[in-house]
Tab-separated table of C-alpha atoms in Angstrom:
chain	number	residue	atom	x	y	z
A	8	MET	CA	127.115	72.016	109.616
A	9	ASP	CA	125.177	74.065	107.076
A	10	GLY	CA	126.655	75.366	103.939
A	11	SER	CA	127.228	74.547	100.275
A	12	SER	CA	127.065	70.909	99.075
A	13	GLU	CA	130.862	70.666	99.312
A	14	ASN	CA	131.043	72.167	102.792
A	15	ALA	CA	127.938	70.909	104.587
A	16	SER	CA	128.083	67.928	106.909
A	17	PHE	CA	125.503	65.560	108.420
A	18	THR	CA	125.386	63.238	111.421
A	19	PHE	CA	123.573	59.967	110.856
A	20	PRO	CA	121.019	61.223	108.256
A	21	TYR	CA	117.942	59.086	108.427
A	22	SER	CA	114.555	59.805	106.769
A	23	ILE	CA	114.263	61.741	103.527
A	24	ALA	CA	111.479	63.452	101.590
A	25	VAL	CA	111.321	65.511	98.386
A	26	ASN	CA	108.764	68.279	97.669
A	27	SER	CA	107.175	69.059	94.310
A	28	ARG	CA	109.866	71.624	93.584
A	29	GLY	CA	112.682	69.010	93.982
A	30	GLU	CA	113.986	70.354	97.296
A	31	VAL	CA	115.222	67.564	99.589
A	32	TYR	CA	114.493	67.410	103.353
A	33	VAL	CA	116.523	65.101	105.596
A	34	VAL	CA	116.280	64.037	109.239
A	35	ASP	CA	119.668	64.547	110.795
A	36	PHE	CA	120.567	62.653	113.982
A	37	ASP	CA	116.824	62.251	114.824
A	38	SER	CA	116.205	65.828	115.955
A	39	GLU	CA	117.027	68.251	113.160
A	40	ILE	CA	115.359	68.566	109.817
A	41	ARG	CA	117.820	69.794	107.137
A	42	LYS	CA	116.905	71.236	103.760
A	43	ILE	CA	118.933	70.832	100.521
A	44	ASP	CA	117.858	73.406	97.954
A	45	LEU	CA	118.057	73.084	94.164
A	46	ASN	CA	121.621	74.480	94.192
A	47	GLY	CA	122.770	72.015	96.819
A	48	ASN	CA	122.908	74.467	99.684
A	49	VAL	CA	122.114	72.917	103.053
A	50	THR	CA	120.313	74.788	105.839
A	51	THR	CA	118.667	73.667	109.079
A	52	PHE	CA	114.913	73.949	108.468
A	53	ALA	CA	113.448	72.914	111.863
A	54	GLY	CA	114.587	71.489	115.136
A	55	SER	CA	118.015	71.537	116.709
A	56	THR	CA	120.533	69.148	118.344
A	57	GLN	CA	118.713	69.821	121.634
A	58	ARG	CA	116.041	67.167	121.774
A	59	GLY	CA	112.605	67.433	123.378
A	60	TYR	CA	109.120	68.516	122.507
A	61	LYS	CA	108.314	72.093	121.545
A	62	ASP	CA	106.325	73.736	118.773
A	63	GLY	CA	107.663	76.943	117.331
A	64	LEU	CA	109.495	78.519	114.465
A	65	GLY	CA	112.430	76.772	112.773
A	66	THR	CA	115.307	75.940	115.102
A	67	ALA	CA	113.254	76.975	118.161
A	68	ALA	CA	111.198	73.822	117.822
A	69	ARG	CA	112.241	70.529	119.404
A	70	PHE	CA	111.838	66.897	118.192
A	71	GLU	CA	112.925	63.580	119.620
A	72	GLY	CA	113.223	60.016	118.361
A	73	ARG	CA	113.453	58.436	114.934
A	74	LEU	CA	111.502	60.948	112.818
A	75	ASN	CA	109.866	60.152	109.467
A	76	LEU	CA	108.821	62.681	106.837
A	77	ALA	CA	106.053	63.010	104.281
A	78	PHE	CA	104.830	65.892	102.129
A	79	ASP	CA	101.198	66.598	101.442
A	80	LYS	CA	99.961	67.829	98.085
A	81	ASN	CA	100.493	71.431	99.206
A	82	ASP	CA	104.169	70.828	100.071
A	83	VAL	CA	103.513	70.988	103.767
A	84	LEU	CA	105.961	68.677	105.618
A	85	TYR	CA	104.539	66.212	108.145
A	86	VAL	CA	106.772	64.585	110.754
A	87	SER	CA	106.066	61.446	112.820
A	88	ASP	CA	107.721	62.185	116.187
A	89	GLN	CA	108.100	58.668	117.608
A	90	VAL	CA	109.358	59.343	121.146
A	91	ASN	CA	106.962	62.272	121.595
A	92	GLN	CA	103.997	60.165	120.294
A	93	ARG	CA	102.810	62.923	118.016
A	94	ILE	CA	102.383	63.837	114.400
A	95	ARG	CA	103.760	67.305	113.713
A	96	LYS	CA	103.787	69.499	110.626
A	97	VAL	CA	106.182	72.110	109.367
A	98	GLU	CA	104.919	74.991	107.197
A	99	ALA	CA	107.000	76.439	104.333
A	100	ASN	CA	108.159	79.209	106.719
A	101	GLY	CA	109.490	76.669	109.221
A	102	LEU	CA	106.574	76.984	111.722
A	103	VAL	CA	106.206	73.691	113.620
A	104	SER	CA	102.844	72.670	115.136
A	105	THR	CA	101.270	69.512	116.448
A	106	VAL	CA	98.629	67.941	114.221
A	107	ALA	CA	97.686	64.917	116.347
A	108	GLY	CA	98.676	63.041	119.481
A	109	SER	CA	98.429	63.836	123.147
A	110	GLY	CA	102.054	62.810	123.913
A	111	ALA	CA	100.962	59.855	125.990
A	112	ALA	CA	101.395	56.375	124.553
A	113	GLY	CA	98.080	54.805	123.635
A	114	MET	CA	95.598	53.921	120.908
A	115	THR	CA	92.793	56.451	121.335
A	116	ASN	CA	90.980	57.726	118.310
A	117	GLY	CA	89.700	61.328	118.208
A	118	LEU	CA	90.357	64.785	116.919
A	119	GLY	CA	93.902	66.183	116.908
A	120	THR	CA	95.595	66.072	120.310
A	121	ALA	CA	92.749	64.120	121.870
A	122	ALA	CA	94.101	61.071	120.051
A	123	SER	CA	97.020	58.985	121.150
A	124	PHE	CA	99.681	56.939	119.380
A	125	ASN	CA	102.324	54.402	120.364
A	126	ALA	CA	105.524	54.643	118.298
A	127	PRO	CA	104.181	56.347	115.040
A	128	PHE	CA	106.581	55.696	112.229
A	129	GLY	CA	106.259	55.659	108.425
A	130	MET	CA	103.609	57.804	106.711
A	131	THR	CA	102.017	58.371	103.352
A	132	PHE	CA	99.221	60.491	101.846
A	133	ASP	CA	96.435	59.524	99.516
A	134	ALA	CA	95.130	61.911	96.783
A	135	ALA	CA	92.285	63.134	99.019
A	136	GLY	CA	94.787	64.408	101.685
A	137	ASN	CA	94.334	61.610	104.200
A	138	LEU	CA	97.505	60.735	106.095
A	139	TYR	CA	98.247	57.055	106.918
A	140	VAL	CA	100.554	56.306	109.823
A	141	ALA	CA	102.237	52.954	110.591
A	142	GLU	CA	102.414	52.288	114.362
A	143	LEU	CA	105.166	50.040	115.498
A	144	SER	CA	103.912	49.231	119.003
A	145	ASN	CA	100.155	49.232	118.314
A	146	HIS	CA	100.587	46.973	115.245
A	147	VAL	CA	98.019	48.998	113.283
A	148	ILE	CA	97.678	51.568	110.494
A	149	ARG	CA	96.015	54.805	111.616
A	150	LYS	CA	94.405	57.385	109.367
A	151	ILE	CA	94.300	61.134	109.881
A	152	SER	CA	91.763	63.070	107.868
A	153	PRO	CA	92.391	66.534	106.488
A	154	SER	CA	90.348	67.839	109.449
A	155	GLY	CA	92.682	66.106	111.916
A	156	LEU	CA	90.340	63.261	112.912
A	157	VAL	CA	92.329	60.173	113.817
A	158	SER	CA	90.894	56.682	113.277
A	159	THR	CA	92.102	53.161	113.013
A	160	TYR	CA	92.344	52.339	109.328
A	161	CYS	CA	93.247	48.596	109.566
A	162	GLY	CA	94.547	46.171	112.136
A	163	ASN	CA	93.125	44.844	115.363
A	164	GLY	CA	95.976	45.901	117.585
A	165	ILE	CA	97.169	42.298	118.194
A	166	LYS	CA	100.596	41.421	116.853
A	167	GLY	CA	100.105	38.874	114.062
A	168	ASN	CA	99.947	38.188	110.355
A	169	ASN	CA	96.207	37.657	109.645
A	170	ASN	CA	94.743	38.794	106.372
A	171	GLY	CA	91.099	39.797	105.915
A	172	GLN	CA	88.887	42.842	106.390
A	173	ALA	CA	90.465	45.845	107.971
A	174	ALA	CA	89.279	45.494	111.568
A	175	ALA	CA	90.042	41.688	111.595
A	176	ALA	CA	93.453	41.798	110.101
A	177	SER	CA	96.650	41.875	112.177
A	178	PHE	CA	100.091	43.310	111.630
A	179	ASP	CA	103.589	42.769	113.090
A	180	ARG	CA	105.388	46.020	113.725
A	181	PRO	CA	104.545	47.768	110.420
A	182	VAL	CA	107.309	50.251	109.536
A	183	VAL	CA	106.769	52.065	106.277
A	184	LEU	CA	103.940	52.708	103.860
A	185	CYS	CA	103.297	53.919	100.318
A	186	TYR	CA	99.971	54.620	98.617
A	187	ASP	CA	98.694	54.059	95.162
A	188	ASP	CA	95.190	55.496	94.715
A	189	LYS	CA	94.318	52.918	92.016
A	190	ARG	CA	95.589	49.878	93.944
A	191	GLY	CA	95.688	50.696	97.622
A	192	LEU	CA	98.097	50.970	100.528
A	193	TYR	CA	101.332	48.928	100.727
A	194	VAL	CA	102.566	48.064	104.204
A	195	VAL	CA	106.123	46.864	104.917
A	196	GLU	CA	106.701	44.509	107.868
A	197	PRO	CA	110.466	43.895	108.224
A	198	GLU	CA	110.185	41.257	111.008
A	199	ARG	CA	107.805	39.202	108.783
A	200	ARG	CA	109.932	39.906	105.705
A	201	THR	CA	106.826	40.729	103.750
A	202	ILE	CA	104.901	43.477	102.077
A	203	ARG	CA	101.173	43.422	102.369
A	204	LYS	CA	98.484	45.391	100.656
A	205	VAL	CA	95.325	47.081	101.850
A	206	LEU	CA	92.846	47.171	99.034
A	207	PRO	CA	90.580	50.204	98.429
A	208	THR	CA	87.790	47.992	99.858
A	209	GLY	CA	89.704	47.804	103.141
A	210	GLU	CA	90.707	44.121	102.783
A	211	VAL	CA	94.292	43.203	103.749
A	212	VAL	CA	95.915	40.751	101.363
A	213	PRO	CA	99.420	39.301	100.829
A	214	PHE	CA	101.444	41.139	98.149
A	215	CYS	CA	105.105	40.237	98.182
A	216	GLY	CA	107.437	38.136	100.250
A	217	ASP	CA	107.805	34.446	100.865
A	218	VAL	CA	110.417	31.975	102.181
A	219	THR	CA	111.879	31.134	98.737
A	220	PRO	CA	115.121	33.031	98.037
A	221	VAL	CA	114.559	33.917	94.433
A	222	ASP	CA	113.477	36.816	92.286
A	223	GLY	CA	110.241	36.244	90.381
A	224	PRO	CA	106.489	36.464	90.860
A	225	ALA	CA	105.840	38.592	93.901
A	226	LEU	CA	104.595	36.004	96.335
A	227	GLY	CA	107.636	33.754	95.557
A	228	VAL	CA	110.185	36.433	96.563
A	229	TYR	CA	112.373	36.255	99.616
A	230	PHE	CA	113.251	39.507	101.530
A	231	ALA	CA	115.830	39.430	104.294
A	232	ARG	CA	114.634	42.664	105.877
A	233	PRO	CA	112.585	45.077	103.733
A	234	ASP	CA	112.812	48.466	105.368
A	235	GLY	CA	111.785	51.101	102.820
A	236	ILE	CA	109.335	51.393	99.929
A	237	VAL	CA	108.418	53.917	97.246
A	238	LEU	CA	106.414	54.066	93.972
A	239	ASP	CA	107.458	55.731	90.764
A	240	LYS	CA	105.027	57.540	88.393
A	241	GLN	CA	104.617	54.362	86.346
A	242	GLY	CA	103.519	52.322	89.300
A	243	ASN	CA	106.721	50.317	89.829
A	244	ILE	CA	107.653	49.724	93.451
A	245	TYR	CA	111.145	49.977	94.843
A	246	VAL	CA	112.036	48.258	98.090
A	247	SER	CA	115.251	48.624	100.179
A	248	ASP	CA	116.094	45.087	101.310
A	249	MET	CA	118.407	45.967	104.165
A	250	ASP	CA	119.961	42.661	105.233
A	251	ASN	CA	120.310	41.483	101.551
A	252	ASN	CA	122.109	44.747	100.749
A	253	MET	CA	119.878	45.207	97.688
A	254	ILE	CA	117.400	47.551	96.150
A	255	ARG	CA	114.537	45.419	94.711
A	256	LYS	CA	112.060	46.480	92.008
A	257	ILE	CA	108.506	45.128	91.744
A	258	SER	CA	107.031	45.821	88.291
A	259	THR	CA	103.375	46.669	87.673
A	260	SER	CA	102.938	43.049	86.556
A	261	GLY	CA	104.069	41.867	90.054
A	262	ARG	CA	107.551	40.539	88.964
């Protein structure tokens, strides 16, 4: 239910993103995107409880599946629509359109809707406006340029845990991403209990996560199930460690 902060209600809120003005956007029950303004008022921004696939204005649009959100530098909201195998965007006026993805599961690169995805999930932007997408079922990280060109950024498409140069590396159901333009792309793999890093050179390297259940230097840390990641302005990384019921912090020194 929409309304003031005291009267509004949500049903299984999932993904969340904040724009440059401090307004909060939340995925509610996988098919609605709700907005919380600076006064705490809640409105339905796009989508409805009727699931499906449809572009359009505000609540006339349809989404389906576990959606993830990310804002670009112009405060345009991007949505990974997992079941519909598409990347969508929502303008400030609520207009929903499809950025990339044909709707058929696959791993075809190309421009816009000529490309295909298989379970697109977490997303993040770099400073140049490129959008990176973690794909659960393809085990790769895809890249969407500002012009809408989809390419495979790293990963060979084979489920695994190999490090190395981008095309030779392998991932295991990558879930969420965050980007630091100075240091590269961070990739969370819950089933491997690790966070890996893609350097600006394209090389995939270990970053954090091991089998030793202690806090300390990054590679000696144990995660039960890392499932969320975000950077602050100082470069510290925060990780939601779901099965340990903890929020972990990785300092800029790696501790």
